[in-house]
Tab-separated table of C-alpha atoms in Angstrom:
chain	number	residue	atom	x	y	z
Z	1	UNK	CA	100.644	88.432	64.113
Z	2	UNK	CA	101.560	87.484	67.395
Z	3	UNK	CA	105.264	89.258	68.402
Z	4	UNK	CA	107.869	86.902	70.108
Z	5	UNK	CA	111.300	87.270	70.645
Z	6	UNK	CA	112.285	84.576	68.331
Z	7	UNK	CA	110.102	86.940	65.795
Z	8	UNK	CA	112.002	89.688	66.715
Z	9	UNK	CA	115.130	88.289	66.629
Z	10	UNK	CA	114.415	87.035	63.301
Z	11	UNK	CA	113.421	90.748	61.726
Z	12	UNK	CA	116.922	91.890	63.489
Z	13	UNK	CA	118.849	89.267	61.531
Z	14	UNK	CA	117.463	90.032	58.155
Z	15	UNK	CA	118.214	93.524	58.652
Z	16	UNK	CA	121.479	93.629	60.430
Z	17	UNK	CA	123.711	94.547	56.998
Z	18	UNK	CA	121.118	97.886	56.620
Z	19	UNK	CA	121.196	98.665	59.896
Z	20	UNK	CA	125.251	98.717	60.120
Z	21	UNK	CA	125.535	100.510	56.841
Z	22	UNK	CA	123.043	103.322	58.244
Z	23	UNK	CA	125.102	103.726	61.573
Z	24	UNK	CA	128.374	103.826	59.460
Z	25	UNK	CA	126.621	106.807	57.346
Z	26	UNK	CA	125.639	108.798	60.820
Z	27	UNK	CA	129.319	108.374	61.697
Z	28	UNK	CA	130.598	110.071	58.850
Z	29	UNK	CA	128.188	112.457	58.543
Z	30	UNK	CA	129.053	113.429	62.208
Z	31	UNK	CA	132.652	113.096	61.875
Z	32	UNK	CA	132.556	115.974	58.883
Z	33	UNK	CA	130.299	118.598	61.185
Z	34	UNK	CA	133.180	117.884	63.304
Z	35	UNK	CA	136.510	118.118	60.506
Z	36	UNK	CA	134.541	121.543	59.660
Z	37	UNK	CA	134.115	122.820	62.886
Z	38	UNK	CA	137.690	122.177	62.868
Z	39	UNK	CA	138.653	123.733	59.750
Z	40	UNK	CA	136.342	127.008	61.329
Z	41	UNK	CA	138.779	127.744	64.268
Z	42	UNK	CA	142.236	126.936	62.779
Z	43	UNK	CA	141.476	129.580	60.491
Z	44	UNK	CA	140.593	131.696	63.715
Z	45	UNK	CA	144.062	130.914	65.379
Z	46	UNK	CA	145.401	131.745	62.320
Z	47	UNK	CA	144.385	135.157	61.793
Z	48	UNK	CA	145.255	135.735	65.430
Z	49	UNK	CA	148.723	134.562	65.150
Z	50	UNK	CA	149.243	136.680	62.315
Z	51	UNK	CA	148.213	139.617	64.168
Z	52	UNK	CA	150.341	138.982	67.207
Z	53	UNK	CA	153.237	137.727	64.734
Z	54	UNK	CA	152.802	141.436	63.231
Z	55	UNK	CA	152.819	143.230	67.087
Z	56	UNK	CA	156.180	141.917	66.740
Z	57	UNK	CA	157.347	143.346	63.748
Z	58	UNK	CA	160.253	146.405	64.859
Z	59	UNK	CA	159.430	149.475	63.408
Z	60	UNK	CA	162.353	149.909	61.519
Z	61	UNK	CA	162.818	146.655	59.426
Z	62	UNK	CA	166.635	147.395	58.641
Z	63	UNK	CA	169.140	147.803	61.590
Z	64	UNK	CA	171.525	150.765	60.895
Z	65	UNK	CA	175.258	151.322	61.309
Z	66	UNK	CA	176.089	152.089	65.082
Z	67	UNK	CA	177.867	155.710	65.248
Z	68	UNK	CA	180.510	156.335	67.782
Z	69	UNK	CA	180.176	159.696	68.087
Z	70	UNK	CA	178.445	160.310	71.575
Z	71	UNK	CA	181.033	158.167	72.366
Z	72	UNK	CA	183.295	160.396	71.331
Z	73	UNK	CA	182.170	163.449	72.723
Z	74	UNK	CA	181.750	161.780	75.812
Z	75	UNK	CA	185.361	160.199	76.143
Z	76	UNK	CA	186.803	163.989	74.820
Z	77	UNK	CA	184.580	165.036	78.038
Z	78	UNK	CA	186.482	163.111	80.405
Z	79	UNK	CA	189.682	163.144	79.008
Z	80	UNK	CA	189.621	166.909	78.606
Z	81	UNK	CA	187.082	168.281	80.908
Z	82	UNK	CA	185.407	171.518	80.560
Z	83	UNK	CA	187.248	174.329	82.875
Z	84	UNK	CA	184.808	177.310	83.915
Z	85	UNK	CA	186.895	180.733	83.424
Z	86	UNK	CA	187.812	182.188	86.710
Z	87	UNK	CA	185.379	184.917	88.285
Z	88	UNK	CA	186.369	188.491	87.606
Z	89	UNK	CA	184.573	189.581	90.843
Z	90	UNK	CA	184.177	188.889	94.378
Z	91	UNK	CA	182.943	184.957	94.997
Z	92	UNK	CA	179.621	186.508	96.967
Z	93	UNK	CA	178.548	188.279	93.437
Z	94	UNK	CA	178.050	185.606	90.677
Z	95	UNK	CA	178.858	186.150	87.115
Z	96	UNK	CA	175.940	186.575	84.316
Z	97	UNK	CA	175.939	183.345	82.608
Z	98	UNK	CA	173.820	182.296	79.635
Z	99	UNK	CA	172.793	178.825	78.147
Z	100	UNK	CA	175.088	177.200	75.072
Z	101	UNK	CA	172.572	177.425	72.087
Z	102	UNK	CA	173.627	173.460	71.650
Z	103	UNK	CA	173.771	171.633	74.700
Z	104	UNK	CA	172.135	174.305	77.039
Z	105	UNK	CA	175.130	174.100	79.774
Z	106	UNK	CA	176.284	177.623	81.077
Z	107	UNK	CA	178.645	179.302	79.587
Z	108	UNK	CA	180.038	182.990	79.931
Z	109	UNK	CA	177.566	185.570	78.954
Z	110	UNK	CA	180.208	186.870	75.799
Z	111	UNK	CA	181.340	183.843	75.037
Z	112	UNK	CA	181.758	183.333	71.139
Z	113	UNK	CA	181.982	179.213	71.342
Z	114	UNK	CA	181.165	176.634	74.219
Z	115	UNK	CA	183.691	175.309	75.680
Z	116	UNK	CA	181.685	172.101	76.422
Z	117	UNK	CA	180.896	171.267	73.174
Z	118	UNK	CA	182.439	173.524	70.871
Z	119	UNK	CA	179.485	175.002	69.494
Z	120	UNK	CA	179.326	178.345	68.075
Z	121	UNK	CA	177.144	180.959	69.683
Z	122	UNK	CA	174.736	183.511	68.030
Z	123	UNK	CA	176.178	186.672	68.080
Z	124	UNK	CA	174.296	189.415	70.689
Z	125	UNK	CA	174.699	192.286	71.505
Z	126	UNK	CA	175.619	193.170	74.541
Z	127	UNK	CA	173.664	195.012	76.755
Z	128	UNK	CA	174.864	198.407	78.382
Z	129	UNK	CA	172.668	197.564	81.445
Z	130	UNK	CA	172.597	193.835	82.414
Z	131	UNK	CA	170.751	193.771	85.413
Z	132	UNK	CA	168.042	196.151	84.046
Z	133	UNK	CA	168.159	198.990	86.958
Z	134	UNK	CA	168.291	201.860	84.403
Z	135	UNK	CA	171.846	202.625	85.131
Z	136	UNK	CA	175.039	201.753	82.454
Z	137	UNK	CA	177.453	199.211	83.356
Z	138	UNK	CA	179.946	201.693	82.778
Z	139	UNK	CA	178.905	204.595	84.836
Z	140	UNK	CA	178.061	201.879	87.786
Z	141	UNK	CA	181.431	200.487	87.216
Z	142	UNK	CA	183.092	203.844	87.317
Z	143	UNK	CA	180.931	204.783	91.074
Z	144	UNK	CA	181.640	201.452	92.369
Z	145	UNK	CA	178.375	199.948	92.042
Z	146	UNK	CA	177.527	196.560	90.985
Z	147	UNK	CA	176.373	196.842	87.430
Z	148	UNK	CA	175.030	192.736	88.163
Z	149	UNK	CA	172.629	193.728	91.660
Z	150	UNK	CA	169.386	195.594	90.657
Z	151	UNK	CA	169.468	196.853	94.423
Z	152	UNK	CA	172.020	199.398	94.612
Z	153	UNK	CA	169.454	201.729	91.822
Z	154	UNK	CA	166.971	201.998	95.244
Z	155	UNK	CA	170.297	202.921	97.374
Z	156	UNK	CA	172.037	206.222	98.771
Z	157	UNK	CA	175.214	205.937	99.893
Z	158	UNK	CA	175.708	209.440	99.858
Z	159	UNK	CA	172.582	210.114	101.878
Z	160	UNK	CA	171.832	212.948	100.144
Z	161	UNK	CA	168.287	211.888	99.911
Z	162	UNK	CA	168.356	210.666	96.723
Z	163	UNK	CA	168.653	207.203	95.436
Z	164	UNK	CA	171.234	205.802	92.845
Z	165	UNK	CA	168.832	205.940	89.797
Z	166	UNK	CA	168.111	209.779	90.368
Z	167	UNK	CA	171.625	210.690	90.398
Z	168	UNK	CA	172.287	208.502	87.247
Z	169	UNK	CA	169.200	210.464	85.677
Z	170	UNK	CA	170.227	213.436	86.577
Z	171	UNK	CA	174.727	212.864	86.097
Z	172	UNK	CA	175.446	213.550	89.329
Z	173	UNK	CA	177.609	212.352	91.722
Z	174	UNK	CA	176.344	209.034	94.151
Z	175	UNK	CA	178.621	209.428	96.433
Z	176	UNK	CA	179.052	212.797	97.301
Z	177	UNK	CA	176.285	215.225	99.148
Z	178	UNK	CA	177.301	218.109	97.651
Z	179	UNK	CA	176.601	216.719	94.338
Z	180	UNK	CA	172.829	216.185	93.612
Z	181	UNK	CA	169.570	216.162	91.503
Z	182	UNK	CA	168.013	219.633	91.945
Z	183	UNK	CA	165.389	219.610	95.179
Z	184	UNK	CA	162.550	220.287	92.973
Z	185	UNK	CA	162.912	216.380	91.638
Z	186	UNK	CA	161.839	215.153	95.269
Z	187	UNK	CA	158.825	217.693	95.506
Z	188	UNK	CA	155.301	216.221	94.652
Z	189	UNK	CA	151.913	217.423	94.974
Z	190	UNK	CA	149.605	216.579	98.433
Z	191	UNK	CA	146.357	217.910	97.305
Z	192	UNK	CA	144.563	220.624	95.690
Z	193	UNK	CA	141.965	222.451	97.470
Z	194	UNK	CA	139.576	224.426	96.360
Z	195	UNK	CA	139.400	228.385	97.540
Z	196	UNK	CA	135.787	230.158	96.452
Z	197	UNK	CA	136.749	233.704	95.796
Z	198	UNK	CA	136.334	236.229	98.603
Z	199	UNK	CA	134.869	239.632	97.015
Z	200	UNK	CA	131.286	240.108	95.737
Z	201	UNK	CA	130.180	243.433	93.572
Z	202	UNK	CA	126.915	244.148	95.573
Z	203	UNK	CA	126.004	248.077	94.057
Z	204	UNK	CA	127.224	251.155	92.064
Z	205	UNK	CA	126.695	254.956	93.238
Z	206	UNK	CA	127.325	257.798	90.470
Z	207	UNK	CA	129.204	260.558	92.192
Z	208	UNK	CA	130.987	263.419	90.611
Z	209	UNK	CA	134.286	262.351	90.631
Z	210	UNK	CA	133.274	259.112	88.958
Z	211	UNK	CA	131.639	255.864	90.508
Z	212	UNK	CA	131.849	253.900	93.995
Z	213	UNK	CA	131.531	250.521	94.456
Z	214	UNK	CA	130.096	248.277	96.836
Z	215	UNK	CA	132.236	245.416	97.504
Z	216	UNK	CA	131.770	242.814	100.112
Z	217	UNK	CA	134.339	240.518	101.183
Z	218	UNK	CA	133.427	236.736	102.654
Z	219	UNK	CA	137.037	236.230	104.038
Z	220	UNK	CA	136.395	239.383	106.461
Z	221	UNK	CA	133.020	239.896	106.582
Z	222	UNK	CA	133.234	243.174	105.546
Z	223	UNK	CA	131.393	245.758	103.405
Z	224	UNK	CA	133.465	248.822	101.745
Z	225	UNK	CA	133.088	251.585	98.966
Z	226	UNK	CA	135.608	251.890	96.668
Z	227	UNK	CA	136.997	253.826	93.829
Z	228	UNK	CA	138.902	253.334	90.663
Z	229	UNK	CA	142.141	252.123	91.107
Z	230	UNK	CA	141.893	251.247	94.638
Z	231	UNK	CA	142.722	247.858	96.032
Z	232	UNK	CA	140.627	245.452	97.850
Z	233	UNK	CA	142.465	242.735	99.566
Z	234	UNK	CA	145.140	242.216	96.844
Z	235	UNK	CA	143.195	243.270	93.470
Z	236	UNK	CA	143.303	246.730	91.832
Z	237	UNK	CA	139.928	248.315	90.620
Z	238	UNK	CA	140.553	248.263	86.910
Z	239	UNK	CA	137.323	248.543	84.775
Z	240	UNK	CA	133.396	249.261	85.694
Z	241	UNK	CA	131.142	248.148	82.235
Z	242	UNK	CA	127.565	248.916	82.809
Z	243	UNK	CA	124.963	246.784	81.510
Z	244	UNK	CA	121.304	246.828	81.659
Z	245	UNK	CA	119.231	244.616	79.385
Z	246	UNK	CA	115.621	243.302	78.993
Z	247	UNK	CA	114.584	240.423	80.602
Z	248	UNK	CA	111.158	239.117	79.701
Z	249	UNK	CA	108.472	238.167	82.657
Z	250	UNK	CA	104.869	237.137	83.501
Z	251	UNK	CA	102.484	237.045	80.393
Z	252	UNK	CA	102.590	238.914	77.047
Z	253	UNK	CA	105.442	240.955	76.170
Z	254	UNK	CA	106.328	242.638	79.586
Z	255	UNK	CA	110.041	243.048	80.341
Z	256	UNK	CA	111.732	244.533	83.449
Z	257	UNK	CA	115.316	245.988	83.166
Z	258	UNK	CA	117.970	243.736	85.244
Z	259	UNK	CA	121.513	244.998	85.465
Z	260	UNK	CA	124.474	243.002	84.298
Z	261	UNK	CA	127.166	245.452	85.381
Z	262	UNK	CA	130.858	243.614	85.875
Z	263	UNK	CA	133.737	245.050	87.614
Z	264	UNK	CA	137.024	244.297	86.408
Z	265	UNK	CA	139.575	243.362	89.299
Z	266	UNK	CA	143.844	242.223	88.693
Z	267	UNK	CA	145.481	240.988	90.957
Z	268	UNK	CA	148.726	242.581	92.355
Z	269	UNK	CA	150.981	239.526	92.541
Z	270	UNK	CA	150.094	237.801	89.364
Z	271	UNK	CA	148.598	238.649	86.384
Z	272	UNK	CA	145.242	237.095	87.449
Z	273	UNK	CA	142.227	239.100	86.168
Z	274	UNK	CA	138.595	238.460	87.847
Z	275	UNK	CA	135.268	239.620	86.327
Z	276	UNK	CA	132.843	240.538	88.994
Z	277	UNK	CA	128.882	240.487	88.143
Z	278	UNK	CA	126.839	242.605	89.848
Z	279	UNK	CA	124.945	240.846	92.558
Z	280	UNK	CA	126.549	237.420	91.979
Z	281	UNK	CA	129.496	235.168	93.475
Z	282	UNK	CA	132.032	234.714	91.057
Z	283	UNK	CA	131.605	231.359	88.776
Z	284	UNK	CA	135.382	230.184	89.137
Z	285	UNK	CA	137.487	229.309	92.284
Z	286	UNK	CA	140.802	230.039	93.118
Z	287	UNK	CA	142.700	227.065	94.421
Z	288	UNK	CA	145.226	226.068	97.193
Z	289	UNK	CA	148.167	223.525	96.989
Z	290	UNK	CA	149.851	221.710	99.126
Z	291	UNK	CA	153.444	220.612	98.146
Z	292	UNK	CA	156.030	217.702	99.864
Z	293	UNK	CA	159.815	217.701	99.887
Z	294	UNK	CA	160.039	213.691	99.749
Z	295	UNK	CA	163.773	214.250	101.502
Z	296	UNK	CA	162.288	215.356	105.005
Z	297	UNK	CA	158.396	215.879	104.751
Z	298	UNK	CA	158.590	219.738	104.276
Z	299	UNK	CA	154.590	221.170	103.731
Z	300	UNK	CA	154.760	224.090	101.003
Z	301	UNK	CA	151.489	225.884	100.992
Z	302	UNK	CA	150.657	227.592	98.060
Z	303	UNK	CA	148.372	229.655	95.362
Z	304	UNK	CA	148.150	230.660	92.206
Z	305	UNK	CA	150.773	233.288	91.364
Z	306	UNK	CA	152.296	232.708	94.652
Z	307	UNK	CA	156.009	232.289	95.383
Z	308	UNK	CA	157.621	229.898	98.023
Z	309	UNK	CA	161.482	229.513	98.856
Z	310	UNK	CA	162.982	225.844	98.663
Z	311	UNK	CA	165.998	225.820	100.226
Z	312	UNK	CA	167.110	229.609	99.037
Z	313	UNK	CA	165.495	229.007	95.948
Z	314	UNK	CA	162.345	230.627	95.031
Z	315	UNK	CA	159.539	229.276	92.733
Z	316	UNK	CA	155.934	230.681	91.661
Z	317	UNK	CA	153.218	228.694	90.878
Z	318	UNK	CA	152.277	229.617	87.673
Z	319	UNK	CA	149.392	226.990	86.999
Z	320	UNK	CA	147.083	224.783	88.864
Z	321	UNK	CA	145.383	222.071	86.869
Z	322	UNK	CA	143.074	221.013	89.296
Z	323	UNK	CA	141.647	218.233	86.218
Z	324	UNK	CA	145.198	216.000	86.269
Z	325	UNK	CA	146.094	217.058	89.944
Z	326	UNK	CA	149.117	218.775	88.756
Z	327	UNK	CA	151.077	222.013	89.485
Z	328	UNK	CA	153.295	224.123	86.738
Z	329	UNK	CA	155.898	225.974	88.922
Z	330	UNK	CA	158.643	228.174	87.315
Z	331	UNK	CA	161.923	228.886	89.206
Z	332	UNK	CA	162.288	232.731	89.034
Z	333	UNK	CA	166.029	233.097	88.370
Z	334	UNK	CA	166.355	231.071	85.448
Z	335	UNK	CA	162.804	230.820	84.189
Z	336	UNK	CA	162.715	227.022	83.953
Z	337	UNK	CA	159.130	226.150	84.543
Z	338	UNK	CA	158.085	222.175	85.980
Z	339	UNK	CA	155.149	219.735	86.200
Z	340	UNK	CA	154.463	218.648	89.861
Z	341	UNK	CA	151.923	216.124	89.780
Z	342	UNK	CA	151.072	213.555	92.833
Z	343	UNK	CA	154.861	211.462	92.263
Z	344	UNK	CA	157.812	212.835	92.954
Z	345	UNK	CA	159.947	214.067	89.241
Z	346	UNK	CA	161.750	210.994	88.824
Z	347	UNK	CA	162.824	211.547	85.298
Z	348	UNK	CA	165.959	213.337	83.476
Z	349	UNK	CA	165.847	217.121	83.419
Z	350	UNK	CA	164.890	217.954	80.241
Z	351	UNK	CA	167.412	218.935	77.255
């Protein structure tokens, strides 16, 4: 069949009513995709609108009833102002002041009620020392210090040597020289040195009368013979103990006897007692102190059993504790006895 366009205009003509129906069908077809597409993002926009429309929402759903009452205080403020109590002291020294338990503005360190806001305080109890020096209010008060300035404890206006704190320690009078801590308080320990004892117990002779010793001396140099009783550089002869024992050597069971012998010396001064062994230095050492008056640098030199003067007074040294570098010293009138370790006795003399 031979195709013309009178042919195909004729095909077009008999189907023209399919043909429009079919096109009409796509339409609607693409018009629904379309309405549902639609239908899709409204319900997007409307889930976000909800959630912004809820960002709005206050917090509190309900306004409440507005109170006056800062309004209050605030107009009571102005119209009847706070008035801080006039200074009991000089203007230079400022008054202790606290914060009000309520509104945290200063208020007077005793006060029972602020006089900002009216609030009621806790009740404290007041402290005998406010500035925390170690010294009352009251005695301070009563000397003419400044019971508020933690400075005057380090002061001496007496120049006596020692400082405010000292003299409250030790209730005596700040301002007057005459009237101090004893001098013993300011004295402190240097150093400790070591003395190796001078006298060795070399021999024994057997005479009639009794024994003599050999003793030799390191200090000197010197090599003497004495008897019972006598004294050699300070100690008394007081006891000779001879011993001889056994002392095992080489191979087998031979011995040779070794001598053990002691000599017993005391001291004059003290009641010091050394035990010299025959042939040997002596185990222990005696030692040497050196002592400071803090008020003007005085050097004490000193020993065990020793005395030394301090200002007319007159102390012995009693112990050395060479261990916690500290010195027990014992005034000789009254008997008191004293730690002096490497600080100065700060403390109240004991009851």
């Amino acid at each position: 069949m031979k195709l013309t366009l009178e042919s195909i205009g004729e095909a077009l003509r008999s189907y023209y009513d399919r043909l429009i129906a079919f096109l009409a069908i796509l339409a609607l077809l693409a018009s629904l995709v379309v309405l549902l597409m639609r239908i899709g993002n409204i319900k997007t926009d409307e889930q976000r609108f909800q959630s912004w429309k809820q960002g709005l929402t206050p917090s509190f759903a309900n306004a409440t009833n507005v109170t006056l009452d800062l309004f209050v205080q605030g107009h009571n403020s102005l119209t009847n102002p706070f008035q801080i109590g006039a200074w009991s002291r000089n203007l230079s020294v400022p008054e202790l002041r606290v914060s009000c338990i309520d509104c945290g503005r200063p208020i007077p360190y005793d006060a029972t009620e602020c006089g900002r806001c009216g609030a009621k305080q806790m009740a404290v109890s007041v402290s005998k020392d406010k500035d925390e020096d170690g010294m009352d209010d009251e005695w301070e008060i009563a000397r003419g210090l400044n019971p508020l300035d933690t400075d005057d404890a380090k002061a001496d206006p007496d120049k006596d040597g020692f400082a405010n704190l000292e003299e409250f320690r030790f209730k005596t009078d700040p301002n007057s020289p005459a009237s101090h801590p004893p001098l013993i308080a300011k004295l402190r320990l240097k150093d400790i040195k070591a003395m190796p004892f001078d006298l060795k117990f070399m021999a024994v002779n057997k005479i009639t009368s009794g024994f003599l010793f050999q003793i030799n001396s390191t200090k000197s140099g010197k090599t003497g013979w004495f008897k019972m009783a006598d004294e050699v550089e300070g100690y008394a002869i007081q006891e000779y103990r001879p011993i001889h024992v056994k002392v095992p050597f080489g191979k087998g069971n031979m011995t040779h006897d070794e001598d053990r012998s002691t000599l017993t010396l005391k001291s004059k001064t003290s009641d010091r007692i050394i035990s010299l062994r025959k042939g040997e230095e002596v185990p222990i050492n005696d030692y040497e102190v050196r002592l400071v008056l803090e008020i003007d640098n005085t050097e004490i030199l000193a020993k065990h059993g020793s005395d030394f003067t301090l200002r007319g007074t007159v102390y012995t040294v009693k112990e050395i504790d060479n261990k916690d570098s500290r010195v027990l010293i014992v005034e000789k009138d009254s008997g008191k006895e004293t730690w002096i370790g490497r600080q100065a006795e700060t403390g109240a003399p004991p009851q």
